[in-house]
mmCIF file of C-alpha atoms and ligand atoms in Angstrom:
data_model
loop_
_atom_site.group_PDB
_atom_site.id
_atom_site.type_symbol
_atom_site.label_atom_id
_atom_site.label_comp_id
_atom_site.label_asym_id
_atom_site.label_seq_id
_atom_site.Cartn_x
_atom_site.Cartn_y
_atom_site.Cartn_z
ATOM 1 C CA MET A 1 -79.515 12.325 -33.000
ATOM 2 C CA ASP A 2 -80.474 10.609 -36.301
ATOM 3 C CA VAL A 3 -82.629 7.518 -35.894
ATOM 4 C CA ASN A 4 -84.075 4.838 -38.149
ATOM 5 C CA ALA A 5 -87.742 5.115 -39.023
ATOM 6 C CA TYR A 6 -90.386 4.126 -41.561
ATOM 7 C CA ALA A 7 -92.283 6.841 -43.375
ATOM 8 C CA ALA A 8 -95.044 7.338 -45.894
ATOM 9 C CA PRO A 9 -93.321 9.531 -48.523
ATOM 10 C CA ALA A 10 -96.591 10.781 -50.048
ATOM 11 C CA ALA A 11 -100.356 10.250 -49.775
ATOM 12 C CA GLY A 12 -101.186 6.597 -50.328
ATOM 13 C CA ALA A 13 -97.579 5.595 -51.140
ATOM 14 C CA PRO A 14 -96.152 2.501 -49.416
ATOM 15 C CA LEU A 15 -94.098 3.120 -46.280
ATOM 16 C CA ALA A 16 -90.325 2.891 -46.709
ATOM 17 C CA PRO A 17 -87.166 3.378 -44.619
ATOM 18 C CA PHE A 18 -86.485 6.962 -43.549
ATOM 19 C CA THR A 19 -84.238 8.804 -41.096
ATOM 20 C CA VAL A 20 -85.499 11.321 -38.554
ATOM 21 C CA ARG A 21 -83.564 13.729 -36.378
ATOM 22 C CA ARG A 22 -84.559 13.754 -32.695
ATOM 23 C CA ARG A 23 -83.794 16.808 -30.574
ATOM 24 C CA GLU A 24 -81.211 16.811 -27.787
ATOM 25 C CA VAL A 25 -82.593 15.706 -24.424
ATOM 26 C CA GLY A 26 -83.592 18.970 -22.690
ATOM 27 C CA PRO A 27 -83.850 19.496 -18.921
ATOM 28 C CA ASP A 28 -87.500 18.299 -18.827
ATOM 29 C CA ASP A 29 -87.142 15.580 -21.469
ATOM 30 C CA ILE A 30 -86.675 11.846 -21.474
ATOM 31 C CA LEU A 31 -85.229 9.734 -24.256
ATOM 32 C CA ILE A 32 -87.184 6.556 -24.941
ATOM 33 C CA ASP A 33 -85.685 3.561 -26.721
ATOM 34 C CA ILE A 34 -88.867 2.415 -28.490
ATOM 35 C CA LYS A 35 -89.520 -1.327 -28.269
ATOM 36 C CA PHE A 36 -93.028 -1.587 -29.761
ATOM 37 C CA ALA A 37 -95.349 0.668 -31.742
ATOM 38 C CA GLY A 38 -99.006 -0.201 -32.331
ATOM 39 C CA ILE A 39 -100.716 0.302 -35.690
ATOM 40 C CA CYS A 40 -103.836 2.436 -35.280
ATOM 41 C CA HIS A 41 -106.362 2.882 -38.074
ATOM 42 C CA SER A 42 -105.729 6.623 -37.673
ATOM 43 C CA ASP A 43 -102.205 6.036 -39.029
ATOM 44 C CA ILE A 44 -103.772 4.743 -42.229
ATOM 45 C CA HIS A 45 -106.458 7.445 -42.520
ATOM 46 C CA GLN A 46 -103.749 10.124 -42.260
ATOM 47 C CA ALA A 47 -101.114 8.573 -44.530
ATOM 48 C CA ARG A 48 -103.767 7.889 -47.169
ATOM 49 C CA GLU A 49 -104.912 11.511 -46.823
ATOM 50 C CA GLU A 50 -108.479 10.592 -45.848
ATOM 51 C CA TRP A 51 -108.730 13.448 -43.343
ATOM 52 C CA GLY A 52 -106.949 16.165 -45.353
ATOM 53 C CA GLY A 53 -104.066 18.432 -44.350
ATOM 54 C CA ALA A 54 -101.440 15.702 -44.106
ATOM 55 C CA ILE A 55 -97.717 16.505 -43.847
ATOM 56 C CA PHE A 56 -95.253 14.270 -45.785
ATOM 57 C CA PRO A 57 -92.971 12.456 -45.321
ATOM 58 C CA MET A 58 -95.053 11.077 -42.444
ATOM 59 C CA VAL A 59 -93.659 8.775 -39.750
ATOM 60 C CA PRO A 60 -96.821 7.409 -38.122
ATOM 61 C CA GLY A 61 -97.187 5.791 -34.717
ATOM 62 C CA HIS A 62 -98.854 7.055 -31.535
ATOM 63 C CA GLU A 63 -98.975 3.850 -29.517
ATOM 64 C CA ILE A 64 -95.411 3.858 -28.274
ATOM 65 C CA ALA A 65 -93.880 1.702 -25.543
ATOM 66 C CA GLY A 66 -90.216 1.511 -24.620
ATOM 67 C CA VAL A 67 -87.463 1.954 -22.094
ATOM 68 C CA VAL A 68 -86.088 5.246 -20.770
ATOM 69 C CA THR A 69 -82.400 5.543 -21.673
ATOM 70 C CA ALA A 70 -81.655 9.161 -20.678
ATOM 71 C CA VAL A 71 -83.312 11.821 -18.512
ATOM 72 C CA GLY A 72 -82.870 15.605 -18.340
ATOM 73 C CA SER A 73 -81.701 17.421 -15.220
ATOM 74 C CA ASN A 74 -85.227 18.411 -14.051
ATOM 75 C CA VAL A 75 -86.800 15.001 -14.588
ATOM 76 C CA THR A 76 -88.346 13.457 -11.467
ATOM 77 C CA LYS A 77 -91.065 11.247 -12.955
ATOM 78 C CA PHE A 78 -88.723 8.757 -14.680
ATOM 79 C CA SER A 79 -85.346 7.121 -14.156
ATOM 80 C CA VAL A 80 -83.142 5.374 -16.689
ATOM 81 C CA GLY A 81 -84.443 1.825 -17.156
ATOM 82 C CA ASP A 82 -88.123 2.663 -16.499
ATOM 83 C CA HIS A 83 -90.809 1.538 -18.914
ATOM 84 C CA ALA A 84 -92.495 4.523 -20.536
ATOM 85 C CA GLY A 85 -95.182 5.169 -23.124
ATOM 86 C CA VAL A 86 -96.243 7.963 -25.453
ATOM 87 C CA GLY A 87 -99.713 8.364 -26.935
ATOM 88 C CA CYS A 88 -101.310 10.715 -29.444
ATOM 89 C CA PHE A 89 -99.808 14.029 -28.315
ATOM 90 C CA VAL A 90 -96.392 15.084 -27.012
ATOM 91 C CA ASP A 91 -97.192 18.627 -25.861
ATOM 92 C CA SER A 92 -100.027 21.135 -25.656
ATOM 93 C CA CYS A 93 -100.410 24.867 -24.948
ATOM 94 C CA ARG A 94 -100.495 24.246 -21.144
ATOM 95 C CA GLU A 95 -102.447 27.496 -20.693
ATOM 96 C CA CYS A 96 -106.014 26.954 -21.881
ATOM 97 C CA ASP A 97 -108.758 25.888 -19.452
ATOM 98 C CA ASN A 98 -108.773 22.365 -20.854
ATOM 99 C CA CYS A 99 -105.010 21.920 -20.456
ATOM 100 C CA LYS A 100 -105.216 23.276 -16.902
ATOM 101 C CA ALA A 101 -108.001 20.793 -16.149
ATOM 102 C CA GLY A 102 -105.858 17.872 -17.341
ATOM 103 C CA LEU A 103 -107.915 17.526 -20.520
ATOM 104 C CA GLU A 104 -104.994 18.195 -22.848
ATOM 105 C CA GLN A 105 -106.710 16.152 -25.567
ATOM 106 C CA TYR A 106 -109.152 19.073 -25.916
ATOM 107 C CA CYS A 107 -106.466 21.782 -25.923
ATOM 108 C CA VAL A 108 -107.791 24.847 -27.738
ATOM 109 C CA GLY A 109 -104.301 26.274 -28.226
ATOM 110 C CA HIS A 110 -101.600 24.382 -30.102
ATOM 111 C CA MET A 111 -101.726 20.683 -29.323
ATOM 112 C CA VAL A 112 -98.530 19.019 -30.528
ATOM 113 C CA VAL A 113 -99.785 15.777 -31.980
ATOM 114 C CA THR A 114 -97.216 12.954 -31.953
ATOM 115 C CA TYR A 115 -96.892 12.960 -35.759
ATOM 116 C CA ASN A 116 -98.406 14.769 -38.745
ATOM 117 C CA SER A 117 -98.264 17.956 -36.688
ATOM 118 C CA THR A 118 -95.757 20.635 -35.715
ATOM 119 C CA GLU A 119 -93.753 21.202 -32.559
ATOM 120 C CA ALA A 120 -94.534 24.087 -30.200
ATOM 121 C CA ASP A 121 -92.725 26.361 -32.719
ATOM 122 C CA LYS A 122 -95.567 25.569 -35.169
ATOM 123 C CA VAL A 123 -92.948 24.914 -37.878
ATOM 124 C CA SER A 124 -90.878 21.777 -37.245
ATOM 125 C CA PRO A 125 -92.733 18.596 -38.184
ATOM 126 C CA THR A 126 -93.330 15.897 -35.569
ATOM 127 C CA TYR A 127 -92.502 12.253 -36.264
ATOM 128 C CA GLY A 128 -94.143 9.290 -34.556
ATOM 129 C CA GLY A 129 -93.316 5.905 -33.156
ATOM 130 C CA TYR A 130 -92.438 3.871 -36.245
ATOM 131 C CA SER A 131 -88.879 4.788 -35.244
ATOM 132 C CA THR A 132 -86.234 3.604 -32.822
ATOM 133 C CA HIS A 133 -86.200 6.553 -30.380
ATOM 134 C CA ILE A 134 -88.279 9.527 -29.296
ATOM 135 C CA VAL A 135 -87.516 12.515 -27.058
ATOM 136 C CA VAL A 136 -90.507 13.745 -25.059
ATOM 137 C CA ASP A 137 -91.242 16.085 -22.159
ATOM 138 C CA GLN A 138 -91.705 14.002 -18.993
ATOM 139 C CA GLY A 139 -95.148 15.567 -18.433
ATOM 140 C CA TYR A 140 -96.431 14.055 -21.671
ATOM 141 C CA ALA A 141 -95.037 10.533 -21.142
ATOM 142 C CA LEU A 142 -96.780 7.749 -19.255
ATOM 143 C CA ARG A 143 -95.479 5.187 -16.787
ATOM 144 C CA ILE A 144 -96.092 1.650 -17.990
ATOM 145 C CA PRO A 145 -96.766 -0.429 -14.873
ATOM 146 C CA ASP A 146 -94.644 -3.479 -14.113
ATOM 147 C CA GLY A 147 -96.629 -6.535 -15.053
ATOM 148 C CA LEU A 148 -97.769 -5.102 -18.380
ATOM 149 C CA ALA A 149 -95.469 -6.383 -21.120
ATOM 150 C CA LEU A 150 -94.490 -3.618 -23.538
ATOM 151 C CA ASP A 151 -95.983 -5.257 -26.647
ATOM 152 C CA ILE A 152 -99.467 -5.591 -25.152
ATOM 153 C CA ALA A 153 -99.179 -2.201 -23.417
ATOM 154 C CA ALA A 154 -98.386 -0.166 -26.557
ATOM 155 C CA PRO A 155 -101.954 -0.198 -27.996
ATOM 156 C CA LEU A 156 -103.360 1.042 -24.705
ATOM 157 C CA LEU A 157 -101.783 4.457 -25.405
ATOM 158 C CA CYS A 158 -104.416 5.139 -28.047
ATOM 159 C CA ALA A 159 -106.911 2.269 -28.392
ATOM 160 C CA GLY A 160 -107.121 1.722 -24.628
ATOM 161 C CA ILE A 161 -107.608 5.328 -23.563
ATOM 162 C CA THR A 162 -109.981 6.134 -26.436
ATOM 163 C CA LEU A 163 -112.429 3.586 -25.032
ATOM 164 C CA TYR A 164 -111.683 4.050 -21.334
ATOM 165 C CA SER A 165 -112.430 7.778 -21.364
ATOM 166 C CA PRO A 166 -116.007 7.666 -22.752
ATOM 167 C CA LEU A 167 -116.834 4.533 -20.751
ATOM 168 C CA ARG A 168 -115.883 6.474 -17.586
ATOM 169 C CA HIS A 169 -117.537 9.705 -18.736
ATOM 170 C CA TRP A 170 -120.880 7.971 -19.392
ATOM 171 C CA ASN A 171 -120.569 5.886 -16.195
ATOM 172 C CA ALA A 172 -120.304 2.373 -17.595
ATOM 173 C CA GLY A 173 -120.488 -0.060 -14.712
ATOM 174 C CA PRO A 174 -122.718 -2.541 -12.914
ATOM 175 C CA GLY A 175 -126.309 -2.143 -14.049
ATOM 176 C CA THR A 176 -125.490 -0.354 -17.324
ATOM 177 C CA LYS A 177 -125.953 -1.875 -20.760
ATOM 178 C CA VAL A 178 -123.089 -0.944 -23.054
ATOM 179 C CA GLY A 179 -122.751 -1.639 -26.765
ATOM 180 C CA ILE A 180 -119.376 -1.581 -28.476
ATOM 181 C CA MET A 181 -119.584 -1.215 -32.274
ATOM 182 C CA GLY A 182 -116.752 -2.781 -34.258
ATOM 183 C CA LEU A 183 -114.309 -5.390 -33.033
ATOM 184 C CA GLY A 184 -110.993 -3.972 -34.158
ATOM 185 C CA GLY A 185 -108.165 -2.395 -32.181
ATOM 186 C CA LEU A 186 -110.381 0.092 -30.350
ATOM 187 C CA GLY A 187 -113.410 -2.159 -30.078
ATOM 188 C CA HIS A 188 -111.620 -5.111 -28.514
ATOM 189 C CA MET A 189 -110.226 -2.807 -25.822
ATOM 190 C CA GLY A 190 -113.748 -1.448 -25.318
ATOM 191 C CA VAL A 191 -115.097 -4.938 -24.707
ATOM 192 C CA LYS A 192 -112.326 -5.748 -22.220
ATOM 193 C CA ILE A 193 -112.561 -2.447 -20.340
ATOM 194 C CA ALA A 194 -116.381 -2.243 -20.204
ATOM 195 C CA HIS A 195 -116.470 -5.840 -18.953
ATOM 196 C CA ALA A 196 -113.833 -5.062 -16.299
ATOM 197 C CA MET A 197 -115.907 -2.037 -15.202
ATOM 198 C CA GLY A 198 -118.810 -4.421 -14.596
ATOM 199 C CA ALA A 199 -121.142 -3.369 -17.434
ATOM 200 C CA ASP A 200 -123.334 -5.736 -19.437
ATOM 201 C CA VAL A 201 -121.552 -5.677 -22.819
ATOM 202 C CA THR A 202 -122.888 -6.274 -26.326
ATOM 203 C CA LEU A 203 -120.525 -6.369 -29.276
ATOM 204 C CA ILE A 204 -122.164 -5.090 -32.468
ATOM 205 C CA SER A 205 -120.225 -6.289 -35.504
ATOM 206 C CA HIS A 206 -120.543 -6.578 -39.269
ATOM 207 C CA SER A 207 -118.259 -9.664 -39.215
ATOM 208 C CA PRO A 208 -120.044 -12.977 -38.569
ATOM 209 C CA GLY A 209 -116.767 -14.705 -37.644
ATOM 210 C CA LYS A 210 -116.034 -12.592 -34.572
ATOM 211 C CA GLU A 211 -118.626 -13.908 -32.106
ATOM 212 C CA ASP A 212 -116.373 -16.399 -30.301
ATOM 213 C CA ASP A 213 -113.628 -13.822 -29.877
ATOM 214 C CA ALA A 214 -116.091 -11.207 -28.658
ATOM 215 C CA ARG A 215 -117.315 -13.549 -25.936
ATOM 216 C CA ARG A 216 -113.785 -14.611 -25.000
ATOM 217 C CA LEU A 217 -112.817 -10.934 -24.631
ATOM 218 C CA GLY A 218 -115.716 -10.311 -22.250
ATOM 219 C CA ALA A 219 -118.863 -9.596 -24.285
ATOM 220 C CA ASP A 220 -122.097 -10.934 -22.787
ATOM 221 C CA HIS A 221 -123.937 -10.676 -26.108
ATOM 222 C CA PHE A 222 -123.098 -10.534 -29.820
ATOM 223 C CA LEU A 223 -125.198 -8.749 -32.432
ATOM 224 C CA LEU A 224 -124.517 -9.167 -36.128
ATOM 225 C CA SER A 225 -125.503 -5.827 -37.672
ATOM 226 C CA SER A 226 -126.859 -7.514 -40.839
ATOM 227 C CA ASP A 227 -129.199 -9.774 -38.797
ATOM 228 C CA LYS A 228 -132.392 -7.719 -39.051
ATOM 229 C CA ALA A 229 -134.402 -9.895 -36.668
ATOM 230 C CA ALA A 230 -131.776 -9.799 -33.927
ATOM 231 C CA MET A 231 -131.269 -6.043 -34.391
ATOM 232 C CA SER A 232 -135.037 -5.461 -34.081
ATOM 233 C CA ALA A 233 -135.276 -7.639 -30.987
ATOM 234 C CA ALA A 234 -132.531 -5.563 -29.333
ATOM 235 C CA ARG A 235 -134.174 -2.164 -30.040
ATOM 236 C CA ASN A 236 -134.333 0.308 -27.128
ATOM 237 C CA SER A 237 -132.181 -1.898 -24.917
ATOM 238 C CA MET A 238 -128.866 -0.070 -24.410
ATOM 239 C CA ASP A 239 -127.722 2.920 -22.332
ATOM 240 C CA LEU A 240 -124.509 3.696 -24.194
ATOM 241 C CA ILE A 241 -122.977 2.622 -27.470
ATOM 242 C CA VAL A 242 -119.343 3.467 -28.226
ATOM 243 C CA ASN A 243 -119.025 3.409 -32.003
ATOM 244 C CA THR A 244 -115.496 2.589 -33.199
ATOM 245 C CA VAL A 245 -116.366 1.967 -36.865
ATOM 246 C CA SER A 246 -113.784 3.420 -39.254
ATOM 247 C CA ALA A 247 -115.990 3.253 -42.377
ATOM 248 C CA ASP A 248 -118.917 5.358 -43.629
ATOM 249 C CA ILE A 249 -122.075 3.590 -42.434
ATOM 250 C CA ASP A 250 -125.689 4.538 -41.750
ATOM 251 C CA LEU A 251 -126.276 5.093 -38.031
ATOM 252 C CA ASN A 252 -130.058 4.841 -37.837
ATOM 253 C CA ARG A 253 -130.309 1.118 -37.199
ATOM 254 C CA PRO A 254 -127.558 0.961 -34.539
ATOM 255 C CA MET A 255 -128.874 4.150 -32.855
ATOM 256 C CA SER A 256 -132.266 2.486 -32.481
ATOM 257 C CA LEU A 257 -130.627 -0.018 -30.132
ATOM 258 C CA LEU A 258 -130.462 2.801 -27.553
ATOM 259 C CA GLY A 259 -133.222 3.137 -24.984
ATOM 260 C CA LEU A 260 -134.601 6.324 -23.386
ATOM 261 C CA ASN A 261 -131.853 8.965 -22.937
ATOM 262 C CA GLY A 262 -129.310 6.617 -24.480
ATOM 263 C CA THR A 263 -126.128 7.994 -26.006
ATOM 264 C CA MET A 264 -124.103 6.926 -28.997
ATOM 265 C CA CYS A 265 -120.559 8.126 -28.491
ATOM 266 C CA ILE A 266 -118.627 8.332 -31.757
ATOM 267 C CA VAL A 267 -114.928 7.552 -31.561
ATOM 268 C CA GLY A 268 -114.454 6.124 -35.078
ATOM 269 C CA LEU A 269 -113.417 8.786 -37.593
ATOM 270 C CA PRO A 270 -114.666 7.870 -41.076
ATOM 271 C CA GLU A 271 -113.960 10.068 -44.043
ATOM 272 C CA LYS A 272 -117.496 11.374 -44.681
ATOM 273 C CA PRO A 273 -120.035 13.133 -42.383
ATOM 274 C CA LEU A 274 -122.303 10.894 -40.308
ATOM 275 C CA SER A 275 -125.924 10.396 -41.266
ATOM 276 C CA VAL A 276 -128.718 9.956 -38.761
ATOM 277 C CA GLY A 277 -132.409 10.799 -39.054
ATOM 278 C CA ALA A 278 -134.042 13.300 -36.701
ATOM 279 C CA PHE A 279 -136.763 10.760 -35.796
ATOM 280 C CA THR A 280 -134.089 8.356 -34.583
ATOM 281 C CA LEU A 281 -132.969 10.961 -32.047
ATOM 282 C CA THR A 282 -136.346 12.318 -30.951
ATOM 283 C CA GLY A 283 -138.002 8.901 -30.589
ATOM 284 C CA GLN A 284 -136.278 8.005 -27.319
ATOM 285 C CA ARG A 285 -134.591 11.365 -26.480
ATOM 286 C CA ARG A 286 -131.356 9.804 -27.759
ATOM 287 C CA SER A 287 -128.079 11.695 -28.009
ATOM 288 C CA ILE A 288 -125.163 11.495 -30.333
ATOM 289 C CA ALA A 289 -121.788 12.554 -28.897
ATOM 290 C CA GLY A 290 -118.071 12.239 -29.545
ATOM 291 C CA SER A 291 -114.907 11.626 -27.582
ATOM 292 C CA ASN A 292 -111.237 12.156 -28.349
ATOM 293 C CA ILE A 293 -108.522 9.915 -26.759
ATOM 294 C CA GLY A 294 -107.878 11.067 -23.143
ATOM 295 C CA GLY A 295 -105.691 13.378 -21.069
ATOM 296 C CA ILE A 296 -102.400 12.427 -19.474
ATOM 297 C CA ARG A 297 -103.895 11.901 -16.000
ATOM 298 C CA GLU A 298 -106.704 9.685 -17.286
ATOM 299 C CA THR A 299 -104.338 7.755 -19.567
ATOM 300 C CA GLN A 300 -102.202 6.909 -16.526
ATOM 301 C CA GLU A 301 -105.349 5.871 -14.653
ATOM 302 C CA MET A 302 -106.295 3.601 -17.586
ATOM 303 C CA LEU A 303 -102.836 1.968 -17.696
ATOM 304 C CA ASP A 304 -103.012 1.288 -13.951
ATOM 305 C CA PHE A 305 -106.583 -0.051 -14.344
ATOM 306 C CA CYS A 306 -105.508 -2.485 -17.080
ATOM 307 C CA ALA A 307 -102.498 -3.642 -15.044
ATOM 308 C CA GLU A 308 -104.693 -4.153 -11.974
ATOM 309 C CA HIS A 309 -107.147 -6.215 -14.007
ATOM 310 C CA GLY A 310 -104.324 -8.130 -15.660
ATOM 311 C CA PHE A 311 -104.891 -7.374 -19.320
ATOM 312 C CA GLY A 312 -103.375 -5.481 -22.218
ATOM 313 C CA SER A 313 -104.242 -5.654 -25.892
ATOM 314 C CA ASP A 314 -104.481 -8.840 -27.974
ATOM 315 C CA VAL A 315 -101.648 -8.290 -30.414
ATOM 316 C CA GLU A 316 -100.026 -9.728 -33.498
ATOM 317 C CA VAL A 317 -96.376 -8.662 -33.466
ATOM 318 C CA ILE A 318 -94.860 -7.956 -36.889
ATOM 319 C CA ALA A 319 -91.574 -6.742 -38.325
ATOM 320 C CA VAL A 320 -91.649 -3.229 -39.775
ATOM 321 C CA GLN A 321 -91.002 -4.709 -43.228
ATOM 322 C CA GLN A 322 -94.563 -6.172 -43.071
ATOM 323 C CA VAL A 323 -96.237 -2.861 -42.339
ATOM 324 C CA ASN A 324 -97.795 -2.203 -45.749
ATOM 325 C CA GLU A 325 -99.426 -5.620 -45.823
ATOM 326 C CA ALA A 326 -100.609 -5.174 -42.223
ATOM 327 C CA TRP A 327 -102.241 -1.848 -43.105
ATOM 328 C CA ASP A 328 -104.266 -3.524 -45.879
ATOM 329 C CA ARG A 329 -105.383 -6.181 -43.428
ATOM 330 C CA VAL A 330 -106.525 -3.516 -40.952
ATOM 331 C CA VAL A 331 -108.629 -1.851 -43.656
ATOM 332 C CA ASN A 332 -110.208 -5.253 -44.406
ATOM 333 C CA SER A 333 -111.153 -5.725 -40.689
ATOM 334 C CA ASP A 334 -108.690 -8.625 -40.641
ATOM 335 C CA VAL A 335 -106.674 -7.874 -37.520
ATOM 336 C CA ARG A 336 -106.885 -9.841 -34.249
ATOM 337 C CA TYR A 337 -106.877 -7.339 -32.719
ATOM 338 C CA ARG A 338 -103.929 -4.958 -32.961
ATOM 339 C CA PHE A 339 -100.783 -5.138 -35.050
ATOM 340 C CA VAL A 340 -97.739 -4.083 -33.086
ATOM 341 C CA ILE A 341 -94.390 -3.406 -34.763
ATOM 342 C CA ASP A 342 -91.323 -4.941 -33.129
ATOM 343 C CA ILE A 343 -89.078 -1.895 -33.435
ATOM 344 C CA ALA A 344 -85.894 -4.010 -33.255
ATOM 345 C CA SER A 345 -86.697 -4.934 -36.891
ATOM 346 C CA LEU A 346 -85.952 -1.318 -37.908
ATOM 347 C CA ASN A 347 -82.280 -2.126 -37.451
ATOM 348 C CA ASP A 348 -82.436 -5.192 -39.767
HETATM 349 P P1 LIG B 401 -109.844 -1.088 -36.830
HETATM 350 O O1 LIG B 401 -108.960 -1.958 -36.026
HETATM 351 O O2 LIG B 401 -109.771 -1.115 -38.304
HETATM 352 O O3 LIG B 401 -111.353 -1.370 -36.345
HETATM 353 C C1 LIG B 401 -112.468 -0.798 -36.980
HETATM 354 C C2 LIG B 401 -113.623 -1.797 -36.944
HETATM 355 O O4 LIG B 401 -114.738 -1.179 -37.573
HETATM 356 C C3 LIG B 401 -113.377 -3.055 -37.733
HETATM 357 O O5 LIG B 401 -112.689 -4.043 -37.044
HETATM 358 C C4 LIG B 401 -114.804 -3.499 -38.044
HETATM 359 O O6 LIG B 401 -115.328 -4.234 -36.923
HETATM 360 C C5 LIG B 401 -115.551 -2.184 -38.154
HETATM 361 N N1 LIG B 401 -115.760 -1.873 -39.569
HETATM 362 C C6 LIG B 401 -114.799 -1.650 -40.505
HETATM 363 N N2 LIG B 401 -115.358 -1.452 -41.716
HETATM 364 C C7 LIG B 401 -116.696 -1.551 -41.527
HETATM 365 C C8 LIG B 401 -117.827 -1.450 -42.396
HETATM 366 N N3 LIG B 401 -117.684 -1.214 -43.700
HETATM 367 N N4 LIG B 401 -119.058 -1.583 -41.851
HETATM 368 C C9 LIG B 401 -119.207 -1.830 -40.545
HETATM 369 N N5 LIG B 401 -118.176 -1.959 -39.677
HETATM 370 C C10 LIG B 401 -116.944 -1.806 -40.164
HETATM 371 O O7 LIG B 401 -109.609 0.449 -36.452
HETATM 372 P P2 LIG B 401 -109.219 1.104 -35.038
HETATM 373 O O8 LIG B 401 -107.751 1.315 -35.005
HETATM 374 O O9 LIG B 401 -109.915 0.381 -33.961
HETATM 375 O O10 LIG B 401 -109.855 2.557 -35.226
HETATM 376 C C11 LIG B 401 -111.263 2.700 -35.411
HETATM 377 C C12 LIG B 401 -111.610 4.133 -35.797
HETATM 378 O O11 LIG B 401 -111.387 4.987 -34.664
HETATM 379 C C13 LIG B 401 -110.738 4.717 -36.902
HETATM 380 O O12 LIG B 401 -111.565 5.528 -37.731
HETATM 381 C C14 LIG B 401 -109.725 5.572 -36.162
HETATM 382 O O13 LIG B 401 -109.198 6.611 -36.947
HETATM 383 C C15 LIG B 401 -110.571 6.095 -35.046
HETATM 384 N N6 LIG B 401 -109.840 6.544 -33.842
HETATM 385 C C16 LIG B 401 -110.397 7.548 -33.113
HETATM 386 C C17 LIG B 401 -109.825 7.959 -31.922
HETATM 387 C C18 LIG B 401 -110.455 9.029 -31.089
HETATM 388 O O14 LIG B 401 -109.807 9.538 -30.187
HETATM 389 N N7 LIG B 401 -111.710 9.375 -31.300
HETATM 390 C C19 LIG B 401 -108.653 7.327 -31.491
HETATM 391 C C20 LIG B 401 -108.119 6.288 -32.243
HETATM 392 C C21 LIG B 401 -108.735 5.899 -33.416
HETATM 393 P P3 LIG B 401 -116.275 -5.536 -37.168
HETATM 394 O O15 LIG B 401 -115.506 -6.411 -38.106
HETATM 395 O O16 LIG B 401 -116.434 -6.104 -35.801
HETATM 396 O O17 LIG B 401 -117.554 -5.011 -37.745
HETATM 397 ZN ZN1 LIG B 402 -104.822 5.939 -32.601
HETATM 398 ZN ZN1 LIG B 403 -104.235 23.979 -24.168
#
């Protein structure tokens, strides 16, 4: 089936209309009529070739929410009419220890990333959610709970799980002091989720204008990273910082906010290697770590958690024709707090 999409034709070129061919619905597949697709900063990094190895034309989009319109003969998890989501991968090797443990995001075989990747055959390119339909194996699709509207649910498929997973792994909760660095798509979900888990939350931002929003979203404290006095006063005070910053910045000052045994978990993926001094680590036995999205089981748990707590993402819905302008605004930290494409506009 040929479907309407938007693609980046080459590195750094503006996105333009494109047609992709979706496979026939196989016995284990579902067909999703995509309603909304979130814009993740990773879409921009890849289409602007900031990470290397990009495949063009590229149809980005890995925050996909829609309605199931067909199911294969073996499908038990979904029925026609259900709300379903797709995140950053649509298949994995299914055989490695990580896949078997439900940690498909750390698959050491071939992980089939939703776009800018190849199918299990390692040849056919994958195309993402800036398109009207997607066919996906039921085991790699998520149920979107009733009570979560599809537009505010879409960003949870990447931004939500990318923050939920490390917050769970490092035991954010009552009695823990958590810093979230950067109030963008990922960061605003981090503030909401860490607050809902019961942690004491500090938003660390380079944007002076974001304090009111940070507090409204659930932050107990706001730290402006350029305020040297406030940064010094907060030294050694945090247990965990989840760093969502997309740009190349020095980590020594924010790392010094961590107390004894504190961890900075990197989720932001800037272009250049990170820089941190050895003294910053040894001084308080601090650690630096990383985390990559989440597995299918944990992503479902996160969606159910958000529905239970009554929140999704704070979104600005746009037509696909506005995507290039929206991408520039994301790069300028001018998004409140996730752009979501209304996929109906692809048929305009
Ligand atoms: P985003 O909406 O652009 O948010 C990034 C935030 O970083 C900005 O809002 C800004 O927050 C801060 N920032 C930007 N430039 C900065 C600078 N020069 N100095 C200091 N802070 C700066 O992006 P996103 O979609 O949340 O994605 C964030 C990063 O995570 C991207 O690199 C993306 O590729 C990566 N990512 C990783 C995973 C994973 O699994 N590990 C998953 C998804 C995305 P303030 O204005 O508050 O400072
Ligand atoms: Zn993403
Ligand atoms: Zn695997």
